[in-house]
Amino acid sequence: MTSEAERKMQFLFALRSRGVTDARVLHAMEHVDRKAFVTTGLFSDRAYEDMPLPIACGQTISQPSVVGLMTQALDLRDRDKVLEVGTGSGYQAAILSHLARRVYTVDRHKRLVQAAEAIFERLGLANITAMTADGSRGLPDQAPFDRILVTAAAEDPPGPLLAQLRVGGIMVLPVGQSDAVQALIRVTRTEDGFDYEELRAVRFVPLVEGLGQE
């Protein structure tokens, strides 16, 4: 039987083999136990596998390599203020919390936000603020943000989110039609506008406006 330590070692090896090479990101992913966020017992034994897993409200917890690559693309600094759109299980926000000063995470599903908050409290992650909100509109009251991470796919980067990005800031998000493979892109705000860089093909749930029913 594979021990927990061996599974975690295999987990980190898989991340490196898929391109997650930033030492700070790997350190954060080593210290944030994905298993704590896989609350459906049926899938808890697969928490260390590099695959997306279902969670409540028809959502998923992204595969770890994609979480790592998106986090790495943000090029986070210790003093950054980050907005995450799409709390989901809370796993991504927990990793961000180890790399940035303050993380604001929003989700349209109240049930997911409440579950994530309970995990954050249990893990002692005091620099995360989780809110139920329409993520496509961002959080204008807290803007500007140094970094923005969107974990749902829009056809184009939402205008309100671009407006809430600080000059010099970076946003990472999937874009494309919801029924097709999307492209993960990095947007950097400059004095003159925005620079766009395509990183890789991905597949995410669509970014939906408004609040969920849960």
GROMACS .gro file of C-alpha atoms in nm:
model
  214
    1MET     CA    1   0.000   0.000   0.000
    2THR     CA    2   0.131   0.344  -0.092
    3SER     CA    3   0.190   0.565   0.211
    4GLU     CA    4   0.061   0.921   0.236
    5ALA     CA    5   0.418   1.053   0.216
    6GLU     CA    6   0.485   0.853  -0.101
    7ARG     CA    7   0.162   0.976  -0.259
    8LYS     CA    8   0.255   1.336  -0.186
    9MET     CA    9   0.602   1.280  -0.334
   10GLN     CA   10   0.445   1.135  -0.648
   11PHE     CA   11   0.206   1.431  -0.652
   12LEU     CA   12   0.494   1.682  -0.655
   13PHE     CA   13   0.684   1.481  -0.916
   14ALA     CA   14   0.377   1.488  -1.142
   15LEU     CA   15   0.354   1.866  -1.102
   16ARG     CA   16   0.718   1.914  -1.203
   17SER     CA   17   0.684   1.680  -1.499
   18ARG     CA   18   0.392   1.887  -1.627
   19GLY     CA   19   0.579   2.216  -1.613
   20VAL     CA   20   0.522   2.348  -1.261
   21THR     CA   21   0.879   2.446  -1.177
   22ASP     CA   22   0.851   2.761  -0.964
   23ALA     CA   23   0.992   2.672  -0.621
   24ARG     CA   24   0.750   2.894  -0.429
   25VAL     CA   25   0.448   2.748  -0.607
   26LEU     CA   26   0.567   2.392  -0.548
   27HIS     CA   27   0.629   2.472  -0.181
   28ALA     CA   28   0.276   2.610  -0.143
   29MET     CA   29   0.124   2.310  -0.318
   30GLU     CA   30   0.322   2.077  -0.096
   31HIS     CA   31   0.183   2.247   0.216
   32VAL     CA   32  -0.181   2.278   0.104
   33ASP     CA   33  -0.329   1.930   0.125
   34ARG     CA   34  -0.569   1.887  -0.169
   35LYS     CA   35  -0.740   1.608   0.020
   36ALA     CA   36  -0.882   1.863   0.265
   37PHE     CA   37  -1.079   2.014  -0.024
   38VAL     CA   38  -1.207   1.690  -0.177
   39THR     CA   39  -1.501   1.649   0.058
   40THR     CA   40  -1.693   1.389  -0.143
   41GLY     CA   41  -1.588   1.060   0.013
   42LEU     CA   42  -1.619   0.874  -0.314
   43PHE     CA   43  -1.328   1.076  -0.459
   44SER     CA   44  -1.110   1.142  -0.152
   45ASP     CA   45  -0.873   0.857  -0.243
   46ARG     CA   46  -0.805   1.031  -0.575
   47ALA     CA   47  -0.710   1.367  -0.422
   48TYR     CA   48  -0.343   1.331  -0.520
   49GLU     CA   49  -0.412   1.231  -0.879
   50ASP     CA   50  -0.363   1.491  -1.151
   51MET     CA   51  -0.723   1.507  -1.258
   52PRO     CA   52  -1.026   1.732  -1.200
   53LEU     CA   53  -1.280   1.599  -0.951
   54PRO     CA   54  -1.647   1.687  -0.903
   55ILE     CA   55  -1.763   1.902  -0.613
   56ALA     CA   56  -2.103   2.042  -0.517
   57CYS     CA   57  -2.317   2.270  -0.737
   58GLY     CA   58  -2.207   2.097  -1.057
   59GLN     CA   59  -1.855   2.242  -1.027
   60THR     CA   60  -1.511   2.081  -1.020
   61ILE     CA   61  -1.184   2.110  -0.835
   62SER     CA   62  -0.926   2.165  -1.109
   63GLN     CA   63  -0.647   1.920  -1.175
   64PRO     CA   64  -0.340   2.011  -0.967
   65SER     CA   65  -0.107   2.067  -1.264
   66VAL     CA   66  -0.345   2.328  -1.407
   67VAL     CA   67  -0.374   2.494  -1.064
   68GLY     CA   68   0.004   2.503  -1.045
   69LEU     CA   69   0.054   2.637  -1.397
   70MET     CA   70  -0.208   2.911  -1.349
   71THR     CA   71  -0.054   3.010  -1.016
   72GLN     CA   72   0.294   3.011  -1.170
   73ALA     CA   73   0.172   3.232  -1.456
   74LEU     CA   74   0.057   3.496  -1.207
   75ASP     CA   75   0.418   3.558  -1.098
   76LEU     CA   76   0.300   3.639  -0.746
   77ARG     CA   77   0.486   3.860  -0.502
   78ASP     CA   78   0.459   3.859  -0.123
   79ARG     CA   79   0.277   4.194  -0.105
   80ASP     CA   80   0.024   4.130  -0.383
   81LYS     CA   81  -0.350   4.170  -0.341
   82VAL     CA   82  -0.523   3.900  -0.545
   83LEU     CA   83  -0.877   3.850  -0.670
   84GLU     CA   84  -0.986   3.497  -0.752
   85VAL     CA   85  -1.307   3.455  -0.948
   86GLY     CA   86  -1.453   3.111  -0.883
   87THR     CA   87  -1.388   2.990  -0.529
   88GLY     CA   88  -1.509   2.638  -0.596
   89SER     CA   89  -1.363   2.405  -0.335
   90GLY     CA   90  -1.128   2.675  -0.203
   91TYR     CA   91  -0.815   2.483  -0.302
   92GLN     CA   92  -0.679   2.744  -0.542
   93ALA     CA   93  -0.740   3.030  -0.296
   94ALA     CA   94  -0.558   2.837  -0.024
   95ILE     CA   95  -0.251   2.805  -0.245
   96LEU     CA   96  -0.267   3.174  -0.336
   97SER     CA   97  -0.284   3.261   0.034
   98HIS     CA   98   0.067   3.119   0.085
   99LEU     CA   99   0.208   3.339  -0.191
  100ALA     CA  100   0.032   3.675  -0.156
  101ARG     CA  101  -0.055   3.926   0.115
  102ARG     CA  102  -0.433   3.918   0.070
  103VAL     CA  103  -0.668   3.700  -0.134
  104TYR     CA  104  -1.026   3.790  -0.217
  105THR     CA  105  -1.220   3.500  -0.363
  106VAL     CA  106  -1.575   3.514  -0.496
  107ASP     CA  107  -1.820   3.254  -0.618
  108ARG     CA  108  -2.182   3.272  -0.734
  109HIS     CA  109  -2.272   2.967  -0.520
  110LYS     CA  110  -2.323   3.051  -0.153
  111ARG     CA  111  -2.298   2.685  -0.057
  112LEU     CA  112  -1.947   2.660  -0.201
  113VAL     CA  113  -1.832   2.983  -0.035
  114GLN     CA  114  -1.955   2.868   0.306
  115ALA     CA  115  -1.788   2.528   0.271
  116ALA     CA  116  -1.460   2.688   0.161
  117GLU     CA  117  -1.471   2.937   0.450
  118ALA     CA  118  -1.502   2.651   0.697
  119ILE     CA  119  -1.192   2.486   0.550
  120PHE     CA  120  -0.996   2.814   0.550
  121GLU     CA  121  -1.080   2.861   0.917
  122ARG     CA  122  -0.983   2.505   1.003
  123LEU     CA  123  -0.648   2.550   0.826
  124GLY     CA  124  -0.585   2.890   0.985
  125LEU     CA  125  -0.574   3.078   0.654
  126ALA     CA  126  -0.658   3.423   0.788
  127ASN     CA  127  -0.559   3.626   0.479
  128ILE     CA  128  -0.847   3.499   0.261
  129THR     CA  129  -1.179   3.683   0.230
  130ALA     CA  130  -1.446   3.469   0.063
  131MET     CA  131  -1.768   3.626  -0.068
  132THR     CA  132  -2.078   3.525  -0.260
  133ALA     CA  133  -2.088   3.755  -0.560
  134ASP     CA  134  -2.116   3.773  -0.938
  135GLY     CA  135  -1.753   3.712  -1.028
  136SER     CA  136  -1.787   3.856  -1.377
  137ARG     CA  137  -1.825   4.197  -1.212
  138GLY     CA  138  -1.524   4.154  -0.985
  139LEU     CA  139  -1.501   4.348  -0.659
  140PRO     CA  140  -1.486   4.718  -0.751
  141ASP     CA  141  -1.484   4.824  -0.385
  142GLN     CA  142  -1.151   4.644  -0.333
  143ALA     CA  143  -0.989   4.734  -0.666
  144PRO     CA  144  -0.732   4.775  -0.800
  145PHE     CA  145  -0.580   4.428  -0.774
  146ASP     CA  146  -0.219   4.330  -0.840
  147ARG     CA  147  -0.326   3.991  -0.971
  148ILE     CA  148  -0.657   3.841  -1.089
  149LEU     CA  149  -0.717   3.470  -1.145
  150VAL     CA  150  -1.035   3.347  -1.314
  151THR     CA  151  -1.117   2.977  -1.284
  152ALA     CA  152  -1.409   2.972  -1.528
  153ALA     CA  153  -1.408   3.037  -1.902
  154ALA     CA  154  -1.545   3.350  -2.066
  155GLU     CA  155  -1.560   3.419  -2.439
  156ASP     CA  156  -1.342   3.726  -2.378
  157PRO     CA  157  -1.175   3.874  -2.069
  158PRO     CA  158  -1.458   4.051  -1.881
  159GLY     CA  159  -1.431   4.431  -1.906
  160PRO     CA  160  -1.499   4.492  -1.534
  161LEU     CA  161  -1.210   4.261  -1.441
  162LEU     CA  162  -0.971   4.428  -1.683
  163ALA     CA  163  -1.068   4.764  -1.534
  164GLN     CA  164  -0.990   4.638  -1.182
  165LEU     CA  165  -0.637   4.528  -1.271
  166ARG     CA  166  -0.359   4.760  -1.157
  167VAL     CA  167  -0.116   4.896  -1.417
  168GLY     CA  168   0.162   4.638  -1.420
  169GLY     CA  169  -0.080   4.376  -1.290
  170ILE     CA  170  -0.143   4.032  -1.435
  171MET     CA  171  -0.465   3.841  -1.496
  172VAL     CA  172  -0.471   3.472  -1.587
  173LEU     CA  173  -0.790   3.316  -1.722
  174PRO     CA  174  -0.931   3.066  -1.972
  175VAL     CA  175  -1.112   3.211  -2.271
  176GLY     CA  176  -1.318   3.046  -2.543
  177GLN     CA  177  -1.655   2.889  -2.615
  178SER     CA  178  -1.788   2.685  -2.324
  179ASP     CA  179  -1.841   2.373  -2.537
  180ALA     CA  180  -1.491   2.368  -2.682
  181VAL     CA  181  -1.134   2.354  -2.560
  182GLN     CA  182  -1.035   2.694  -2.433
  183ALA     CA  183  -0.704   2.878  -2.425
  184LEU     CA  184  -0.541   2.981  -2.100
  185ILE     CA  185  -0.416   3.336  -2.143
  186ARG     CA  186  -0.213   3.585  -1.942
  187VAL     CA  187  -0.312   3.951  -1.963
  188THR     CA  188  -0.068   4.218  -1.846
  189ARG     CA  189  -0.194   4.572  -1.799
  190THR     CA  190   0.044   4.837  -1.931
  191GLU     CA  191   0.037   5.215  -1.933
  192ASP     CA  192  -0.098   5.197  -2.288
  193GLY     CA  193  -0.345   4.908  -2.262
  194PHE     CA  194  -0.319   4.531  -2.233
  195ASP     CA  195  -0.074   4.268  -2.357
  196TYR     CA  196  -0.210   3.918  -2.422
  197GLU     CA  197  -0.016   3.592  -2.417
  198GLU     CA  198  -0.160   3.247  -2.490
  199LEU     CA  199  -0.022   2.980  -2.257
  200ARG     CA  200  -0.190   2.646  -2.329
  201ALA     CA  201  -0.515   2.468  -2.405
  202VAL     CA  202  -0.745   2.401  -2.108
  203ARG     CA  203  -1.105   2.317  -2.031
  204PHE     CA  204  -1.306   2.492  -1.759
  205VAL     CA  205  -1.669   2.534  -1.668
  206PRO     CA  206  -1.818   2.851  -1.820
  207LEU     CA  207  -1.817   3.184  -1.638
  208VAL     CA  208  -2.183   3.254  -1.558
  209GLU     CA  209  -2.320   3.594  -1.462
  210GLY     CA  210  -2.549   3.637  -1.162
  211LEU     CA  211  -2.579   3.432  -0.843
  212GLY     CA  212  -2.651   3.061  -0.807
  213GLN     CA  213  -2.960   2.917  -0.644
  214GLU     CA  214  -2.778   2.738  -0.361
   0.00000   0.00000   0.00000
